[in-house]
Structure formats: C-alpha cells, structure tokens
Short mmCIF file of C-alpha atoms in Angstrom, two decimals:
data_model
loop_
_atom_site.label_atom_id
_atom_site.label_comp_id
_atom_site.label_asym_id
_atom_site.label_seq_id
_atom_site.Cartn_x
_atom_site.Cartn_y
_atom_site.Cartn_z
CA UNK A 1 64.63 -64.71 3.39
CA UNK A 2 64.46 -67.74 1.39
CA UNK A 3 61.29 -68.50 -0.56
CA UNK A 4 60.11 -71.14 -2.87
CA UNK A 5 59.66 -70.44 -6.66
CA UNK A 6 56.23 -68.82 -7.09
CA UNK A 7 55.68 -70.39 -10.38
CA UNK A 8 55.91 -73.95 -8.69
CA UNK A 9 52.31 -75.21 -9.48
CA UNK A 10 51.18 -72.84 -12.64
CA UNK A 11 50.59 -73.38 -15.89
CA UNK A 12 51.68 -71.93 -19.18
CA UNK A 13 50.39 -71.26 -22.43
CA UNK A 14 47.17 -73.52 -21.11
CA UNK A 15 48.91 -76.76 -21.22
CA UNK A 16 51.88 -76.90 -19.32
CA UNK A 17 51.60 -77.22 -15.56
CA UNK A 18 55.58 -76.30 -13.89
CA UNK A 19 56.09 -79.02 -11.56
CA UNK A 20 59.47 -78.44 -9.77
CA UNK A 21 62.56 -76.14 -10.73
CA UNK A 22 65.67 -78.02 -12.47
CA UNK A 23 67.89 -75.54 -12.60
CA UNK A 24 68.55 -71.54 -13.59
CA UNK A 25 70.95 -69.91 -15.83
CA UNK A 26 72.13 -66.50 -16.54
CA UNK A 27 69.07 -66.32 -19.37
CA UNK A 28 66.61 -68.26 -17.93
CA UNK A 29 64.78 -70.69 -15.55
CA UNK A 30 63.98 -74.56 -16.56
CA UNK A 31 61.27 -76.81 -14.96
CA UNK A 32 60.06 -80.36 -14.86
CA UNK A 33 56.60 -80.13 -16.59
CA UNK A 34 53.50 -82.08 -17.24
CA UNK A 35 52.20 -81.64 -20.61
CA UNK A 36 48.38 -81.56 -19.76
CA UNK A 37 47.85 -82.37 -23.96
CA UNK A 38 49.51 -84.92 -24.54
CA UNK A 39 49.20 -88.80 -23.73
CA UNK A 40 51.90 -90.45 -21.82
CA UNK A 41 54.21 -93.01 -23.76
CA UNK A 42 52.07 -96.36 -23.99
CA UNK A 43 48.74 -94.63 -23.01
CA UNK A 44 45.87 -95.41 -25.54
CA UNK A 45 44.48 -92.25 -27.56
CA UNK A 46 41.92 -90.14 -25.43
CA UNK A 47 43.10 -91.80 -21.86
CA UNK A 48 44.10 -88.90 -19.05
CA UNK A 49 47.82 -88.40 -19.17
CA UNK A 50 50.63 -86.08 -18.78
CA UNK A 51 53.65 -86.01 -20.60
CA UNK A 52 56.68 -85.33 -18.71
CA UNK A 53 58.93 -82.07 -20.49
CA UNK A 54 61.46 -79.48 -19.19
CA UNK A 55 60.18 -76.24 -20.18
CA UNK A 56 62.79 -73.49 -20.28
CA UNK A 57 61.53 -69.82 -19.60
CA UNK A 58 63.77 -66.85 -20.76
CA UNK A 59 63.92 -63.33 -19.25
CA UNK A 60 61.42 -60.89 -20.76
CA UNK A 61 63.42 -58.09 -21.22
CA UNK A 62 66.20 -58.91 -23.37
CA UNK A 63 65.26 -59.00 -27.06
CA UNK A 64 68.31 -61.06 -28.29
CA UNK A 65 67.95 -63.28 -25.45
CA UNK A 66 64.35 -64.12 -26.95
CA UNK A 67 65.15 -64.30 -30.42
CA UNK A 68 68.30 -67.00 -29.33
CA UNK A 69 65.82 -69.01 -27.55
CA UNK A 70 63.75 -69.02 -30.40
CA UNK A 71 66.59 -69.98 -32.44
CA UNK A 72 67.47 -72.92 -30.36
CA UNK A 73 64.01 -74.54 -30.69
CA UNK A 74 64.44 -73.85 -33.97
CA UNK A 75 67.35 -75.76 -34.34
CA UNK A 76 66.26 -78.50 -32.31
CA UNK A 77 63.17 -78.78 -34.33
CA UNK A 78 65.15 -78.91 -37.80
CA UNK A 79 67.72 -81.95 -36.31
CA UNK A 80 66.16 -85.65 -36.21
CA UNK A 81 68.41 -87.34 -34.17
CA UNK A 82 68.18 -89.59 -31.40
CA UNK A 83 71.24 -88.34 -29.72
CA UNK A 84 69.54 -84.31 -30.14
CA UNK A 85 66.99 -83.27 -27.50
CA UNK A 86 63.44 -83.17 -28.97
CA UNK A 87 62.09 -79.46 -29.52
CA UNK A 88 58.44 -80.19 -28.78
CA UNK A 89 57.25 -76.36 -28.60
CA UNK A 90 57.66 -73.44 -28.03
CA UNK A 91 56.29 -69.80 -28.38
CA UNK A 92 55.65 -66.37 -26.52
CA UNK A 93 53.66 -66.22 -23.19
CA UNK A 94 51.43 -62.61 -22.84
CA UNK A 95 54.35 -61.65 -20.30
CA UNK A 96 56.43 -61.62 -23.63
CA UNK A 97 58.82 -64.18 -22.17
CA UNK A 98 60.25 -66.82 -24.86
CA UNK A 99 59.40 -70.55 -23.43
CA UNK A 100 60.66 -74.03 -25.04
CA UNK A 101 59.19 -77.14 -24.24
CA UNK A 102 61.33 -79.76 -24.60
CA UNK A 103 61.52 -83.69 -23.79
CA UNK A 104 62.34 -84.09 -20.11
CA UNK A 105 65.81 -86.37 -19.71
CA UNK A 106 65.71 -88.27 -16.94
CA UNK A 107 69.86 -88.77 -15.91
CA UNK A 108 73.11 -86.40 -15.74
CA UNK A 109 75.53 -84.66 -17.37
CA UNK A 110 78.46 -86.49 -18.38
CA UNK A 111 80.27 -83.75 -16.35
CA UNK A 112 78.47 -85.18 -13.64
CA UNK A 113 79.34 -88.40 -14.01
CA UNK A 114 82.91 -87.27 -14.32
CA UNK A 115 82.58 -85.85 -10.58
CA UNK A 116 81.28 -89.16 -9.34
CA UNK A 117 83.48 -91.95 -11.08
CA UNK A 118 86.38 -89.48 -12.36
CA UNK A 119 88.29 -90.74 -15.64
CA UNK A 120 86.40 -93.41 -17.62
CA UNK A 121 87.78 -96.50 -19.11
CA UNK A 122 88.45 -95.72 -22.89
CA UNK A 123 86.15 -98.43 -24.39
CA UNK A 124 83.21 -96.32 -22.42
CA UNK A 125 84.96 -93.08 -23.64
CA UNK A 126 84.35 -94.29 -27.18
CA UNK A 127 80.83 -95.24 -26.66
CA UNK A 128 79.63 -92.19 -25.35
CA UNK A 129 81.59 -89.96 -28.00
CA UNK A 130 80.60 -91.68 -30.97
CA UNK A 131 77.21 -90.73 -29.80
CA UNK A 132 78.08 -87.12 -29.40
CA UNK A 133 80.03 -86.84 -32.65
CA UNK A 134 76.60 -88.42 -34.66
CA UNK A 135 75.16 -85.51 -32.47
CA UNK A 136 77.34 -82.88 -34.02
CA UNK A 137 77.15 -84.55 -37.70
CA UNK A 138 73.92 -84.40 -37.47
CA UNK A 139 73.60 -80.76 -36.63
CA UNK A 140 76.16 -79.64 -38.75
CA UNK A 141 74.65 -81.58 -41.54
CA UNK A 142 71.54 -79.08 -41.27
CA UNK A 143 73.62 -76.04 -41.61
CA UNK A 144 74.07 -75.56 -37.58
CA UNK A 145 76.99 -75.12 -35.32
CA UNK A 146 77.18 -76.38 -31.74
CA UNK A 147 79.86 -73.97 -30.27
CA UNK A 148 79.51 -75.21 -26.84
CA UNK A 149 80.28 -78.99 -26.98
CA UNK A 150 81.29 -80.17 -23.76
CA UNK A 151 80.25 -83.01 -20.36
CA UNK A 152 78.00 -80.80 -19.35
CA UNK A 153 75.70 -80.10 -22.47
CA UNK A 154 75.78 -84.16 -22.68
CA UNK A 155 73.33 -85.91 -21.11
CA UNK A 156 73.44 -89.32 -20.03
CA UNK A 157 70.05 -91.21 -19.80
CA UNK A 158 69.15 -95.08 -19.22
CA UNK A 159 67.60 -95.87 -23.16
CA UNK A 160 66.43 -99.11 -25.04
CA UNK A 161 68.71 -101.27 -22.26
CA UNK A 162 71.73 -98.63 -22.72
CA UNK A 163 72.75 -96.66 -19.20
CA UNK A 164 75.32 -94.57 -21.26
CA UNK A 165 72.47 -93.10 -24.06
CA UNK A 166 73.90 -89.65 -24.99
CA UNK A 167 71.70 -86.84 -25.69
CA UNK A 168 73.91 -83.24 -27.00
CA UNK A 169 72.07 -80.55 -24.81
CA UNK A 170 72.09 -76.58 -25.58
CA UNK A 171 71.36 -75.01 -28.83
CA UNK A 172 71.10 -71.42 -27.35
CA UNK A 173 74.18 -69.84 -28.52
CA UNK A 174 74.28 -72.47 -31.79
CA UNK A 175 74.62 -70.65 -34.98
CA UNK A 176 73.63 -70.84 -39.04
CA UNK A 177 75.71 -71.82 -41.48
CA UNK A 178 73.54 -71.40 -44.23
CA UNK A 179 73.29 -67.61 -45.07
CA UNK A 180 69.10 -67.83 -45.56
CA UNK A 181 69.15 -67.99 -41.74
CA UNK A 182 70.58 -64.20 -39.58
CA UNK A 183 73.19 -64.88 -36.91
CA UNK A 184 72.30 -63.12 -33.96
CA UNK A 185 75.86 -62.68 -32.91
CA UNK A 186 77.87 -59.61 -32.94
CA UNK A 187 80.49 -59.43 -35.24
CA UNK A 188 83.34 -60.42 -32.88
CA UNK A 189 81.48 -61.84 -30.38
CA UNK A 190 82.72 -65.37 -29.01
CA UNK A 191 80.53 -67.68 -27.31
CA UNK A 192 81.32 -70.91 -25.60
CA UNK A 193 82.84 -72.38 -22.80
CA UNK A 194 86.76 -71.42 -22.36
CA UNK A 195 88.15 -74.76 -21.07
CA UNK A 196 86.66 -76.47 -24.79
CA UNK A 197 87.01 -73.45 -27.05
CA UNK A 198 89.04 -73.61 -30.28
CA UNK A 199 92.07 -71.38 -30.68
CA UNK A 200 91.40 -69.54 -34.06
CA UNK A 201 87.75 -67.62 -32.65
CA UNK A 202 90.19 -65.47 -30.38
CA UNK A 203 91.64 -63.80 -33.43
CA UNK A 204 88.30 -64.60 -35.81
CA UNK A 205 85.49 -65.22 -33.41
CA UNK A 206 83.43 -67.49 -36.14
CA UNK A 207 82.35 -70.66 -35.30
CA UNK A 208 82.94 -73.51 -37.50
CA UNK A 209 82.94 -77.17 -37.92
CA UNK A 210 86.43 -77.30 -36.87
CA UNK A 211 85.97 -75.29 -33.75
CA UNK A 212 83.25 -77.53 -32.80
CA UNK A 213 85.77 -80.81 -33.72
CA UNK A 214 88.20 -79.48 -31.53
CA UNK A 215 85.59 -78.89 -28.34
CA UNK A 216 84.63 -82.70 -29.13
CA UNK A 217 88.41 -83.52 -29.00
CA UNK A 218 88.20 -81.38 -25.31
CA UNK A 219 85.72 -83.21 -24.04
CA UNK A 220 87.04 -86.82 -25.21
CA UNK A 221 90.51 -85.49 -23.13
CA UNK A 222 88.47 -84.98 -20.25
CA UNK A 223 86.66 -88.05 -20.27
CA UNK A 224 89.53 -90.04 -20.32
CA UNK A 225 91.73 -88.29 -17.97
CA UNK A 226 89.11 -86.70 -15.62
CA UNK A 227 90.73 -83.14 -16.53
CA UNK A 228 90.67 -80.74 -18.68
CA UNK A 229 93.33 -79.96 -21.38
CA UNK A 230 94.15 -76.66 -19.97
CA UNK A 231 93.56 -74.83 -16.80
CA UNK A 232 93.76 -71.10 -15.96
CA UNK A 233 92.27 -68.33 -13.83
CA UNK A 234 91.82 -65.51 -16.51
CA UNK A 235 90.46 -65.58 -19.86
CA UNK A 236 93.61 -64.46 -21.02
CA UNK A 237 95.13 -68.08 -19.65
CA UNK A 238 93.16 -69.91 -21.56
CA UNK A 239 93.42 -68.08 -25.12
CA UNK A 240 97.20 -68.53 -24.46
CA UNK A 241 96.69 -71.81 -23.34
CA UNK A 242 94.43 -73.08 -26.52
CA UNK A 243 96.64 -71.21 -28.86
CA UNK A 244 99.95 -71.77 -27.79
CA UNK A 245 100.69 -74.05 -24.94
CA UNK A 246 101.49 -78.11 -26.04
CA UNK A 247 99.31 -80.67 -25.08
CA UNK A 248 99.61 -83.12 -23.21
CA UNK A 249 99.11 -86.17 -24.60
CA UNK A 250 96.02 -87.78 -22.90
CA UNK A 251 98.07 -91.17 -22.24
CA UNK A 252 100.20 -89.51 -19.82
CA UNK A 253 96.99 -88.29 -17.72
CA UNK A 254 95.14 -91.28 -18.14
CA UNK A 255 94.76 -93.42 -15.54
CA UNK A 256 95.02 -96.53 -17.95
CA UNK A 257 96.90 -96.98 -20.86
CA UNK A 258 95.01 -95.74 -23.85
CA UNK A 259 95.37 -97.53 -27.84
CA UNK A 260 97.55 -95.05 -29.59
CA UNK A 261 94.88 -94.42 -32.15
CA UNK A 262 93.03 -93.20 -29.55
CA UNK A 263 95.60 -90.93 -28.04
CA UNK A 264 95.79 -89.58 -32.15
CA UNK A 265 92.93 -89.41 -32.61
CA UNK A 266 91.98 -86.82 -29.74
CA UNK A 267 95.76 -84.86 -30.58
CA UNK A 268 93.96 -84.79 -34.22
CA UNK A 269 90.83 -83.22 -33.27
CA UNK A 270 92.57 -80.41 -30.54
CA UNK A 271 94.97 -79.49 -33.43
CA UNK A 272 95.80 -76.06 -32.88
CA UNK A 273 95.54 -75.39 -36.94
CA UNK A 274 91.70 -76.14 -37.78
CA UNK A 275 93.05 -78.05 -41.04
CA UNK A 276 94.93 -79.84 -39.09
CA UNK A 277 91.72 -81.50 -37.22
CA UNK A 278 89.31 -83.92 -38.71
CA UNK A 279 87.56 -82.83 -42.06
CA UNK A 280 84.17 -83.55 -40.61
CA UNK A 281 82.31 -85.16 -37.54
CA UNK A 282 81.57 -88.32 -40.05
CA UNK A 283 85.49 -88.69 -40.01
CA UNK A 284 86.06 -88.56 -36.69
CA UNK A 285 83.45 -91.62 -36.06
CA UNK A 286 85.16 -93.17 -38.52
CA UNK A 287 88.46 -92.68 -36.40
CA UNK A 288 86.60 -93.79 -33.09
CA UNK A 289 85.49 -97.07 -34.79
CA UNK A 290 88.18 -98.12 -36.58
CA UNK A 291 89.34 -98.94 -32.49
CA UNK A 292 87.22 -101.16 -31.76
CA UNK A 293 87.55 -105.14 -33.60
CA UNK A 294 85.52 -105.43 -36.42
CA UNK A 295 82.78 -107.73 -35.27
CA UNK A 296 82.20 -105.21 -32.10
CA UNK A 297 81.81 -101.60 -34.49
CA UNK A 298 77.86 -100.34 -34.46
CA UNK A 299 76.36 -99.51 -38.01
CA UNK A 300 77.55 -96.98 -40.08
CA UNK A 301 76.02 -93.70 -39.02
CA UNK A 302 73.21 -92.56 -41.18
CA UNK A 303 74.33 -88.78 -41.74
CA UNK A 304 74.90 -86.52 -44.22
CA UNK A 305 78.29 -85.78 -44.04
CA UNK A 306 79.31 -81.81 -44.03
CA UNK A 307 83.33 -81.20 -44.30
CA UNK A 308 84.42 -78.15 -43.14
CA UNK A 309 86.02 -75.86 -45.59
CA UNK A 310 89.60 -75.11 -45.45
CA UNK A 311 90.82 -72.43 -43.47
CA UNK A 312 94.13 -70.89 -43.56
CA UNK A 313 94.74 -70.21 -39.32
CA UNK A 314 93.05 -71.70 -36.19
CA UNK A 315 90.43 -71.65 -33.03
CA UNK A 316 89.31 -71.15 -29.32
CA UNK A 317 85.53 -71.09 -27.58
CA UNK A 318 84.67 -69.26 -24.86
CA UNK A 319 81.54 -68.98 -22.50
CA UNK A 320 79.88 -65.57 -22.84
CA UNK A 321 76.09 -64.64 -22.74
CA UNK A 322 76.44 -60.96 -22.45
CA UNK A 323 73.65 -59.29 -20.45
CA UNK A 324 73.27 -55.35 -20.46
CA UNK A 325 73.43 -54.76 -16.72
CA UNK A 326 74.38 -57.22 -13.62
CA UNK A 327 71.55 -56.85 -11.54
CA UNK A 328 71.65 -58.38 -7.74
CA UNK A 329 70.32 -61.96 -7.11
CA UNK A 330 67.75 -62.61 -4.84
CA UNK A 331 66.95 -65.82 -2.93
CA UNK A 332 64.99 -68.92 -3.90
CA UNK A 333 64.55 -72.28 -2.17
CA UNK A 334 67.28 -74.17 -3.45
CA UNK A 335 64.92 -77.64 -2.02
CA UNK A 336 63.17 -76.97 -5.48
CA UNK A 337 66.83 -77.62 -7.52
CA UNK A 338 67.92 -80.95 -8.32
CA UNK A 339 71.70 -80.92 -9.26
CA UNK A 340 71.45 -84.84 -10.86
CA UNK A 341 68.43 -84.25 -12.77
CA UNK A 342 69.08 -82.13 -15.94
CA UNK A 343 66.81 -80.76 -18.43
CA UNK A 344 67.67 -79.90 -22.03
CA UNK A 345 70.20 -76.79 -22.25
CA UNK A 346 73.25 -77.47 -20.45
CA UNK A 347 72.45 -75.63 -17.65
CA UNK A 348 74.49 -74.67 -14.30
CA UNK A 349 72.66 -73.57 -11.10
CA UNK A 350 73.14 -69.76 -10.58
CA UNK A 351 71.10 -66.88 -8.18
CA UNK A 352 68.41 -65.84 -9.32
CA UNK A 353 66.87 -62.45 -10.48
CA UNK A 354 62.92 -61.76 -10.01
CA UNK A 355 60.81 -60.10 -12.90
CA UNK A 356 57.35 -60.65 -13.77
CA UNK A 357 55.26 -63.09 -16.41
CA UNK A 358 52.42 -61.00 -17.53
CA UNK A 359 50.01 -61.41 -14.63
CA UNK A 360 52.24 -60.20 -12.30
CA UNK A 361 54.09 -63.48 -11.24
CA UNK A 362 57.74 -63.20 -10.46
CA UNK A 363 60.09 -64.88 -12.70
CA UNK A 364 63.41 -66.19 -11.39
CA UNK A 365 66.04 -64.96 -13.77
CA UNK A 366 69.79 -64.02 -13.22
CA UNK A 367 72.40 -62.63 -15.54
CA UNK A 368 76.27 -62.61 -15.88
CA UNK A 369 78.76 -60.86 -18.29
CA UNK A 370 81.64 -62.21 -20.32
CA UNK A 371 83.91 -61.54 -23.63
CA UNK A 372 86.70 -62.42 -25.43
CA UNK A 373 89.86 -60.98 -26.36
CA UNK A 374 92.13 -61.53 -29.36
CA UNK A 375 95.65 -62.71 -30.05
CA UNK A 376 97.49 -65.29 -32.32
CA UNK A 377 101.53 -65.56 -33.12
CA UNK A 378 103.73 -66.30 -30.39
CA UNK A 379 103.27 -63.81 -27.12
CA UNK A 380 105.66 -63.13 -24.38
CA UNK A 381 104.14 -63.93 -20.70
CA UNK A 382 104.91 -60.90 -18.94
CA UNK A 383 106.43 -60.95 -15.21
CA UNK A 384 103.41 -59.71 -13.88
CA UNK A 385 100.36 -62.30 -13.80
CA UNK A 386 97.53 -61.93 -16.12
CA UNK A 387 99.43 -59.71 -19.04
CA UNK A 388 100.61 -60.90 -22.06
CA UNK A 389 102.16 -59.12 -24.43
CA UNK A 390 100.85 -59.72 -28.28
CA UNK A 391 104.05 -58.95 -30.74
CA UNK A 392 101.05 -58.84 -33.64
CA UNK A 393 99.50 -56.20 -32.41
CA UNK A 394 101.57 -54.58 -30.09
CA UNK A 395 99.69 -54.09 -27.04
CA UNK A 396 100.08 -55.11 -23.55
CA UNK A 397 96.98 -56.73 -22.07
CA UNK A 398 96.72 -56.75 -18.59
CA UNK A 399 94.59 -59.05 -16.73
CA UNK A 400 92.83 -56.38 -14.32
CA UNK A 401 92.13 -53.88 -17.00
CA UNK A 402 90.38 -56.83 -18.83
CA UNK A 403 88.30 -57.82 -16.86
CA UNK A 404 86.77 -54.53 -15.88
CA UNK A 405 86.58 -54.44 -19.18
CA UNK A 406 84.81 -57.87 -20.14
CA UNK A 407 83.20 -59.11 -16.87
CA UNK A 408 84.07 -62.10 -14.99
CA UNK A 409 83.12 -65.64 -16.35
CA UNK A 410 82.71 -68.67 -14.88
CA UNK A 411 84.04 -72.19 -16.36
#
C-alpha cells in the first residue's frame, strides 16, 4: 500500500513547517520548507513571511551518520561562497535525529540537464566549471575536501540574470584537512562516487586536493561529451578503469570540436599520477580562462589559493555510505518527489525505510552498503569476468566474492 509521507505538514524544532518531500537517500530524507522565523527576501522587518529552505533529516540510529551530518553543516557554515549552498541551521530534534536547514535551490542538477540536452557546447562547459572549481577553491581553501564532485552534486539555478548559476551540493562525506578537526572516516574507508573517483584512494583511500581535481576533470569530460570517462558493472571495473585504462581524449567523444587547451586541460586534471594534475583549483581556473579572449574572461577569483602537496603515487573515488544492516524498504507516495527540483546534498531518489521522530512519527529513511577494494601496478584481466589478478599483492579478486563481501553500489 502506498501512503503519503506522514511528516508532510509538521514542523520541526518550532520553526520549520515540511512542505513537500524532495527527495531520499540512503541517510536521510530532504524537504521543501518554510522557515516560519524568518522574513522572505524583500519583505520589510516584522512583516509575516516564510522563507523557503530544504531541510535534510538523518536517520536516528546511526551515530556516525549524525555526527557526518553535523559535519556537513559545519562545513557549509565555515565556506562563504556564492557557488556553496548556504548552511542556515541545524541541530538535534528530541527524536535524536540530526536536521540541516539549508537554502532551498530552485533548478537541477547538472546531471539533469545532461539527460535533457546531452553534451554541452564547450563555451557553456567552461562557464559552469569555472563556477564549480571557485566552489572547490573555496572549500579547500578552509581546510575541506569535497570527495564527491560530480553533475549531480551541482546545481543549476536561474541567479542575478544567469540560467547556468552553479551551486556545489553535498558536504556529507567531505573531510578535514586541518588536523584540529577528527575525520570520521575509517582508516581505509573510500567514499565517493566510482564513475569520478581518483585512482590513488584504491591503494591509499585519503582524499586530497588532487583527488578532488581529478573528479572536477570527470565531470568537465562528461559535460562535454555527455559520458562518462569510464564505464563498468563492478567496482572492480572501475578501479581498473581509473588506474589503468587510457583515456580517451574528450575531442574524440565530443560532439563538436573542442580548443586543444581545453582537451589538455581536462587530460591534465584526470592524470592518473596526482602530481601530474593541476597544483590547485586556483590553477585550474586559471587554465579554463586563459580559453576564452581576453576582453570576454570574468574577474580574477577572490580565493585563497591551497596547492596540494606532492605525492609520490595516484587516485580513485568511490560512492560508499556504509550502513550496519540493509533493512527492507517500505512504500511512500512517490506524488510527494520531485525529480527536477533538488535540494542541497546531491541527492538520488531511493525506497524508503520507516523509524520514528520522537513523538512517534515515522521517518522515511533507507540504507545501502558499499566499499572499496585496493590495487595499483599493472594487473592481468583474468578470463573470467569480474577477477583481476593484482601482481603487487598477489591475490586473485573475484567479482562475486567481492561483492558479498562489500555490498552492491549504485553509480
């Protein structure tokens, strides 16, 4: 039986009422909310209005889910950028579930647009990802790494005249470089998405400036060729993909011919060797406007530039929020989901899962299991599909076994 969400209509923490469902994820539920506070843009001071925000709501039971939640407002709160989702609150509801409150974007996901229009012309492709890249700078500039960069943590949003505004999306599995803040992370973990991740966080699994250079060099290929630079059906393919398949040059995808400083410029930032890739975000925007003819090139960004130390081997991403145990999904009424309309938090519809805020109300809430696995010089690809054979360490990996091992993931 289908039935609508039960905490259509409520409100939270006494000031936000939860107007209509966005979207769920494997940690948590997001709404379109009225913030019963706080005066709509161009209201005068004391006049009755609501604030539109997405509010995210995570899963009660799951301490580390919580105290990443936490760490994403966090890190919202810390980055002023225009091209970072505002952090307007967030805190802990009696039910113990983690909330966020969060400007409400009114647009899609590049990834959506990608669906829609497929490739886009390059000039576009540079807009939008200088935007992105001044995202990244800007969050790597206060100590904090993205690790999920990709269409579908970008938002696109009609701003001051500008139908391609970008805002970077999804700070939930973002992570500390400065050591005065704890990673939540367990050592070895890897989170991100698979088709964007890095090649040296199969063999490390830490994050880095570089890794999150070469998921912006992903998503550029994908913009501009409507695919993605590797495909596979295992999580195996792609950390032998990222780490040791060429590339394809985007020009030969492209359905337009692309500058060749362009094409360089993305082969640059999916360099397999993390010194190989751009030194810093800063650079790379550098790179993207030294394109365009000097009377067309916006103002310099106005970020602190952070290089990325050198590293002596290289990286891969891959999408993992590990839950203890899969529990069965239950029905909601999917009227209540708008696929076009994205809050902050790069999130993909999934079922749902029921527990309870703490007066008794169910709580949608759904969870999924992935992991990573490591590997670096040169494997064999065995006969049979899904093994490979790593001459480093000696061990035959077979597909199957793996994923009973790691759970399934989705891309």
């Amino acid at each position: 039986m289908v039935r609508a969400d039960p905490l259509i209509g409520s409100v939270i923490a006494e000031r936000y009422r939860l107007d209509r469902r966005i979207a769920s994820t494997d940690i948590s539920v997001v709404y379109e909310a009225a913030d019963l506070r706080a005066e709509a843009p161009g209201e005068a001071p004391g006049e009755a209005a609501e604030r539109r925000c997405a509010v995210k709501i995570l899963h009660a039971a799951r301490e580390d889910v919580a105290a990443r939640c936490i760490r994403e407002a966090e890190a919202m709160a810390r980055v002023a950028n225009a091209h970072v989702v505002e952090a307007l609150d967030h805190g802990i509801l009696p039910s113990r579930n983690v909330f966020i409150a969060m400007e409400f974007l009114d647009g899609e996901s590049l990834s959506a647009t990608l669906e829609r229009e497929g490739p886009l012309p390059w000039r576009r492709v540079v807009h939008l990802g200088r935007q992105i890249a001044e995202a990244a700078a800007a969050t790597h500039a206060e100590g904090i790494i993205h690790r999920d960069i990709k269409p579908g943590n970008c938002m696109r949003i009609d701003r001051d005249g500008d139908p391609d505004f970008v805002k970077l999306l999804d700070f939930g599995i973002s992570r500390n470089l400065d050591a005065r803040f704890p990673t939540l992370t367990a050592q070895g973990a890897v989170l991100g998405t698979p088709a964007y991740m890095a090649p040296e966080l199969t063999a490390t699994g830490e994050p880095s400036i570089a890794s999150d250079i070469y998921s912006f060099g992903a998503t550029l290929y994908q913009l501009l060729t409507g695919s993605l630079p590797f495909t596979g059906e295992t999580l195996v393919d792609y950390y032998y993909h990222h780490c040791y398949t060429p590339l394809t040059p985007p020009s030969q995808r492209a359905p337009e011919a692309l500058p060749e400083g362009l094409e360089a410029l993305v082969l640059r930032a999916m360099s397999k060797a993390p010194e190989g890739r751009f030194p810093s975000m800063i650079a790379a925007i550098d790179a993207l406007d030294a394109l365009l003819p000097t009377g067309e090139r916006p103002p310099p960004v106005q970020v602190p530039e952070r290089v990325a130390p050198a590293r002596s081997s290289g990286s891969l991403e891959a999408e993992t929020i590990t839950s203890a145990t899969p529990r069965p999904a239950e029905e909601v009424d999917s009227s209540d989901v708008d696929t076009n309309v994205r809050s902050p938090g790069g999130l993909d519809e999934t079922p749902v899962h029921e527990t309870e805020l703490g007066d008794g109300t169910p709580l949608p809430f759904a969870a999924t299991r992935t992991a990573a696995t490591p590997g670096m010089s040169m494997p064999a690809r065995s006969s049979v599909r899904g093994e490979l054979l790593l001459p480093r360490s000696g061990l035959l990996i077979r597909g199957a076994v793996l994923a009973a091992l790691v759970g399934l993931f989705t891309v």
